[in-house]
CSV table of C-alpha atoms in Angstrom, one decimal:
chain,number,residue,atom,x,y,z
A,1,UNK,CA,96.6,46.2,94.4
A,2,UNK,CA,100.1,47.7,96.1
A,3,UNK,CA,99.7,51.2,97.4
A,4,UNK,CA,102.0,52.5,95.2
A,5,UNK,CA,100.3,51.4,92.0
A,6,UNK,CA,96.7,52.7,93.7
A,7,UNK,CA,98.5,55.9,93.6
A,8,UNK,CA,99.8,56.1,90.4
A,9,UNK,CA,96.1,55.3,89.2
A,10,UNK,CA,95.1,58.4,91.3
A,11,UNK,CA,98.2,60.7,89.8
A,12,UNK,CA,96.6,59.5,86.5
A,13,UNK,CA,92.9,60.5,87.1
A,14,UNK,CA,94.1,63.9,88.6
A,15,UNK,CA,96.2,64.4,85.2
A,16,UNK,CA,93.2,63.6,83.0
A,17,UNK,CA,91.0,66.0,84.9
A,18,UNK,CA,94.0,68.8,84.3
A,19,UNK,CA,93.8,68.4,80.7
A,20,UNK,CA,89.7,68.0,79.9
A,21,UNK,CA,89.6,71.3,82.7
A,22,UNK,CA,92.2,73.5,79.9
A,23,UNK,CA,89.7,72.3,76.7
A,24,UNK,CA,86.1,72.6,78.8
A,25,UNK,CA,83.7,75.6,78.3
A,26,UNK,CA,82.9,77.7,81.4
A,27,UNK,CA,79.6,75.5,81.9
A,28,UNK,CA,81.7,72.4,81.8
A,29,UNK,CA,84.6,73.2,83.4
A,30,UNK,CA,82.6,73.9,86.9
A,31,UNK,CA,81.7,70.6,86.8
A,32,UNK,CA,85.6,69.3,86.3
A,33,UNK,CA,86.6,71.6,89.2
A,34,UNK,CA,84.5,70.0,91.6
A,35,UNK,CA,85.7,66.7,90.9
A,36,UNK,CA,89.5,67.4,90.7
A,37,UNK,CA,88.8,69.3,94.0
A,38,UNK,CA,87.5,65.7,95.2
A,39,UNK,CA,90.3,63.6,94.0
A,40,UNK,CA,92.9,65.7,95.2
A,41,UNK,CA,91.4,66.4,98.5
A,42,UNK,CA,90.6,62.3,98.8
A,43,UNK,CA,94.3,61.2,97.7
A,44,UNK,CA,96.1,63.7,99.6
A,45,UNK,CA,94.2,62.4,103.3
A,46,UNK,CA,94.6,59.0,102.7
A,47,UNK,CA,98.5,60.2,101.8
A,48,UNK,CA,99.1,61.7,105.5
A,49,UNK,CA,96.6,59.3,107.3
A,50,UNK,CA,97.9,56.3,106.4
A,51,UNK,CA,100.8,56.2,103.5
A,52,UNK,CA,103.1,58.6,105.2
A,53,UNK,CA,103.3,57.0,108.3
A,54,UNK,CA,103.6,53.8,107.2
A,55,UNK,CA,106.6,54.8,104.2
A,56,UNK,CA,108.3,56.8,107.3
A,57,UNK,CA,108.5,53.4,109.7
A,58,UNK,CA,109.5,51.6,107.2
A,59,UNK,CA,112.4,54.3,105.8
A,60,UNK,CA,112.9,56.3,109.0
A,61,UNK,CA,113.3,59.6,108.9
A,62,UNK,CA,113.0,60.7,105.0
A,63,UNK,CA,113.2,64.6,103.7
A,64,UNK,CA,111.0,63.4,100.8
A,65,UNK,CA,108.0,62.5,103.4
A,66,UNK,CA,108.8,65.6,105.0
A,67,UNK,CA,108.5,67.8,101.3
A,68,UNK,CA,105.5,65.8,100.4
A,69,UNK,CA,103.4,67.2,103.5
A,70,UNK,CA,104.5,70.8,102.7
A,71,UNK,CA,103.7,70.8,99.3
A,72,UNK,CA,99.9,69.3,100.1
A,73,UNK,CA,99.9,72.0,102.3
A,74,UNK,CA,100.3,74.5,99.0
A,75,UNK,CA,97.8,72.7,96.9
A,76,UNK,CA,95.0,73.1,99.5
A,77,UNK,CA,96.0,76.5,99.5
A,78,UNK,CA,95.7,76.8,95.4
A,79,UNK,CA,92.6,74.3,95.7
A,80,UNK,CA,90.6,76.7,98.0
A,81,UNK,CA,92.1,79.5,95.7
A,82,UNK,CA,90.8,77.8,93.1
A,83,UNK,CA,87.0,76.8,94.7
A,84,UNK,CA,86.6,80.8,95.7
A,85,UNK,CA,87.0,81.7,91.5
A,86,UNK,CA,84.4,81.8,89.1
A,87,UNK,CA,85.3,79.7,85.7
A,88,UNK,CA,84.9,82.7,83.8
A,89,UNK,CA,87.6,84.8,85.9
A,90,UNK,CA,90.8,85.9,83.8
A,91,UNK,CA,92.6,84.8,87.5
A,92,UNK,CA,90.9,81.1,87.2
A,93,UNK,CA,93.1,79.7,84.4
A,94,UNK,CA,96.2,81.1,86.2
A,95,UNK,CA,95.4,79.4,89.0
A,96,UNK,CA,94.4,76.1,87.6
A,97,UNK,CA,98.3,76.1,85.8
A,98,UNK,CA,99.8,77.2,89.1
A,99,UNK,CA,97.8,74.2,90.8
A,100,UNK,CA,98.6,72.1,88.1
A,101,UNK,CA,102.4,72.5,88.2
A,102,UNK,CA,102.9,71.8,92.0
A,103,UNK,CA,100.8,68.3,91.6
A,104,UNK,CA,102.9,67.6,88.9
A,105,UNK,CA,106.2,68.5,90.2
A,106,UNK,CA,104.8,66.3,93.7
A,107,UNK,CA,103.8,63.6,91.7
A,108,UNK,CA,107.1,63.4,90.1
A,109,UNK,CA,108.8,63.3,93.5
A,110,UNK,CA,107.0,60.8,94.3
A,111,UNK,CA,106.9,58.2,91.5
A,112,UNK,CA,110.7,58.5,91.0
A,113,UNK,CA,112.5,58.7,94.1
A,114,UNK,CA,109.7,57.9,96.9
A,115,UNK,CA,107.8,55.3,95.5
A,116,UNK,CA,110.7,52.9,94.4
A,117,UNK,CA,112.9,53.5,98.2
A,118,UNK,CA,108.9,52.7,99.5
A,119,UNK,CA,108.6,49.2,97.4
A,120,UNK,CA,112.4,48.1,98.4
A,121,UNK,CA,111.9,48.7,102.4
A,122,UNK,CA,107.7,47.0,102.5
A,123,UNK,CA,107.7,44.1,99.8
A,124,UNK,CA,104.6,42.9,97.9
A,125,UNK,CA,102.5,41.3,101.0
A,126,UNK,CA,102.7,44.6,103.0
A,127,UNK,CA,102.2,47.2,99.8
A,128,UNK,CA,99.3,44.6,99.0
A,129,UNK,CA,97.5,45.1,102.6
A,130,UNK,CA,98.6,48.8,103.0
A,131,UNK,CA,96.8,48.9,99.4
A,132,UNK,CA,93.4,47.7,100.8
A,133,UNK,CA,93.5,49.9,103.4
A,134,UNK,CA,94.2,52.9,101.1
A,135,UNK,CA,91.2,52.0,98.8
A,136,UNK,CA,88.9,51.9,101.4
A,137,UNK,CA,89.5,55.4,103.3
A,138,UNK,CA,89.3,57.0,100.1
A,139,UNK,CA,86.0,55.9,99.1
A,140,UNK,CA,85.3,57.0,102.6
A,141,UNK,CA,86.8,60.5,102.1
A,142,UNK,CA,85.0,60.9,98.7
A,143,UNK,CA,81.5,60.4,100.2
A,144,UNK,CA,82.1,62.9,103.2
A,145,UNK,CA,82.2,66.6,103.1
A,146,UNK,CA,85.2,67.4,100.8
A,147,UNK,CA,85.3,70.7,101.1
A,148,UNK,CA,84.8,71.4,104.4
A,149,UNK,CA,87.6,68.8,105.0
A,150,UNK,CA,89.8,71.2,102.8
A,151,UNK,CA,89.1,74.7,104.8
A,152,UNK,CA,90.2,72.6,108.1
A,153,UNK,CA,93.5,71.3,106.1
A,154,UNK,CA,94.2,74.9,104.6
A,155,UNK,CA,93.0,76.7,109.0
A,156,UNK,CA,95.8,73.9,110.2
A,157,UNK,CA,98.5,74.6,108.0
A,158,UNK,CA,98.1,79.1,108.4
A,159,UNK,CA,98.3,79.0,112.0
A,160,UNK,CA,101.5,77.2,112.2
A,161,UNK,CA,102.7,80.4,110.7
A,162,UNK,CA,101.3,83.0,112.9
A,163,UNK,CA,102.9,80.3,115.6
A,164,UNK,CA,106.2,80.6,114.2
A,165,UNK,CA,105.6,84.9,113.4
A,166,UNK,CA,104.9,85.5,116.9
A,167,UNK,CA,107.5,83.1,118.6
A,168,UNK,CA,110.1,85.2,116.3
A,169,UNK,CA,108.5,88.7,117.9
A,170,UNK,CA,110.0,88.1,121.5
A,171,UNK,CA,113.0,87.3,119.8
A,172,UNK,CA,113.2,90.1,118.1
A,173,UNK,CA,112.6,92.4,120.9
A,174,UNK,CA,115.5,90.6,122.9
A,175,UNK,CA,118.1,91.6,120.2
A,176,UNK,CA,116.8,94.7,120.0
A,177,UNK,CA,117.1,94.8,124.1
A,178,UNK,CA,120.9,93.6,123.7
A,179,UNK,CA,121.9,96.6,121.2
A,180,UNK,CA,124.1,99.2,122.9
A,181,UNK,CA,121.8,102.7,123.3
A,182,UNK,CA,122.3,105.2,120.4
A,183,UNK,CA,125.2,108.2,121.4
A,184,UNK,CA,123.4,111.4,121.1
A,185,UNK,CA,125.4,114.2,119.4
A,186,UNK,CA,126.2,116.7,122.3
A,187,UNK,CA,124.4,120.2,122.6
A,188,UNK,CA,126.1,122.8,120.9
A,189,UNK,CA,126.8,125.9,123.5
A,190,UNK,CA,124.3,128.9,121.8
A,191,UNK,CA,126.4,132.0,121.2
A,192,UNK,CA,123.0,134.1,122.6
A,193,UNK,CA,122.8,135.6,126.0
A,194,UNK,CA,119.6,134.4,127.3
A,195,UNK,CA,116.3,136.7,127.3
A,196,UNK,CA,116.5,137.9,130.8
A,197,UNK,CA,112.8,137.7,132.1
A,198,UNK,CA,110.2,139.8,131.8
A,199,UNK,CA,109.8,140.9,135.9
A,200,UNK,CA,113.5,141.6,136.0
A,201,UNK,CA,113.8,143.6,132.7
A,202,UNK,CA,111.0,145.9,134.5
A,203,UNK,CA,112.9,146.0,137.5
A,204,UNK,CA,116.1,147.5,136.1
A,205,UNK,CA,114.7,149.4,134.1
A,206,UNK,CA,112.6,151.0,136.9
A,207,UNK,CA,116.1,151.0,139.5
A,208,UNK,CA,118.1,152.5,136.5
A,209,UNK,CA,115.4,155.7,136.6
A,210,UNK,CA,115.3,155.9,140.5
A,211,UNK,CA,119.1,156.5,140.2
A,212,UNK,CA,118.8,159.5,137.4
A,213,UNK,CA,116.1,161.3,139.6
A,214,UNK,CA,118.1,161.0,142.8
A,215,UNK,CA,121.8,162.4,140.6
A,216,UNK,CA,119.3,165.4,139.6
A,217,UNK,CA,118.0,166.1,142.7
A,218,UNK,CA,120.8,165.2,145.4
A,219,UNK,CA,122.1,168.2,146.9
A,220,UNK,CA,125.4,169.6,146.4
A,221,UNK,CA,128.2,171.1,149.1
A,222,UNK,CA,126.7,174.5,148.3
A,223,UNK,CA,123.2,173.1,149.8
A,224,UNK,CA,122.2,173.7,146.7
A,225,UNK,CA,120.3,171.3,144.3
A,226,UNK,CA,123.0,169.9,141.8
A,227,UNK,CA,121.5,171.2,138.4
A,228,UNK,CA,120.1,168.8,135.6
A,229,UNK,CA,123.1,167.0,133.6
A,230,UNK,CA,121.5,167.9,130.4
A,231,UNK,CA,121.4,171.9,130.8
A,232,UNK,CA,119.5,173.4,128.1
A,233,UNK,CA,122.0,175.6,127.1
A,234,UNK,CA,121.5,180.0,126.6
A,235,UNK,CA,120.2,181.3,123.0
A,236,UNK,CA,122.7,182.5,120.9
A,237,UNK,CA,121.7,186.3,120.0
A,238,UNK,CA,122.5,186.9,116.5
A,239,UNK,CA,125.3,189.4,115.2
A,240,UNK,CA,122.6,191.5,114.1
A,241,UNK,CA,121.2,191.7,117.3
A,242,UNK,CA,124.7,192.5,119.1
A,243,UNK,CA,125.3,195.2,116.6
A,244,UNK,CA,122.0,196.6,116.9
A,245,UNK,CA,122.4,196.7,120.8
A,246,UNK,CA,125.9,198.7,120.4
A,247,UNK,CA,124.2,201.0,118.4
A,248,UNK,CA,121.6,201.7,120.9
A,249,UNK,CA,124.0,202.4,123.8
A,250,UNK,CA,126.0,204.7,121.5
A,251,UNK,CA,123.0,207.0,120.6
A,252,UNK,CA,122.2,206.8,124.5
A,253,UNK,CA,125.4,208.1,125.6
């Protein structure tokens, strides 16, 4: 059988299993899981071991190869999504018709723009051989650990982009390196006299009362100790007191 009709056969069965999966029970459609999980997983390695590489020396350098490899890369992902939710999950439908479009939209790719430049550049005798070949490692893949082989596929593709995140960091930092420093806005001048400190306020305070103790006591031409600025000044005596003292000298004389 050519490779490309093994394939198809394959896109068939995986198409089947989509639509028994959306009409199965929840004690059924574990069952179905397992076994689409298997197919996929199966068809997709013998894709990138052996198809791939063989469509790509035969075409050269192809964008469709390259698309096909990404988007296996996102049905892992959805398979393992799919493998780590219980059938009776409201998420597990969702992520059986998420899983199911990308196949189809692959398979599609594939069958009507791949396949056919594939068949023109080979010819029968090669498709024929690369067809064997094919056959066999997928019976070989389906007897192995399936699922484990998944995890690695899904650990390979997710640390190609921490590789690319952190390669991007030092860039990053560079450009931010490059930028011209912010301007800071200048200090306004403050309008307030600043608090003179707390040894020197004592200071004048205590120089300022030296200076009124030495004005009241420094002595005058006289000899004389200059009196007190603030001379507490004579009682007035009242009229009534004046009068009264008239009177008493008038009596007297």
């Amino acid at each position: 059988m050519k490779a490309t009709d093994l394939l198809k056969e394959h896109h068939q069965e995986v198409e089947e299993l989509f639509e028994r999966m959306s009409q199965a029970d929840n004690d059924e459609i574990s069952a179905l899981r397992d076994e689409l999980v298997a197919t996929l997983v199966s068809h997709t390695a013998i894709e990138e071991e052996l198809f791939y590489p063989e469509s790509r020396e035969a075409l050269g350098a192809s964008p469709l190869i390259t698309t096909s490899y990404e988007e296996h890369a996102l049905v892992d992902v959805m398979l393992q999504k799919l493998l780590s939710t219980e059938p009776g999950d409201e998420t597990f439908h969702a992520r059986l018709g998420v899983l199911k479009e990308l196949v189809q939209h692959h398979v599609e790719e594939e069958e009507k723009q791949l396949f056919p430049q594939v068949e023109s550049a080979m010819g029968a005798e090669r498709l024929e051989e690369l067809g064997s070949r094919l056959a066999m490692r997928f019976g070989q893949v389906r007897e192995s650990d399936v699922e484990a082989l998944l995890a690695r596929n899904v650990a390979k593709s997710m640390p190609a982009a921490g590789r690319r995140a952190r390669a991007a960091k030092p860039q990053a930092r560079k450009a931010a390196a490059k930028r011209p420093p912010a301007k800071r806005a200048p200090k306004r001048a403050s309008t307030q006299r600043a608090e003179p400190a707390r040894g020197a306020q004592k200071g004048r305070r205590t120089a300022a009362t030296g200076r009124k103790k030495t004005e009241a006591t420094a002595p005058t031409k006289t000899g004389r100790a200059a009196p007190a600025r603030k001379a507490s000044r004579p009682a007035k005596t009242s009229r009534t007191g004046r009068k009264g003292g008239r009177a008493s000298s008038a009596s007297t004389r």
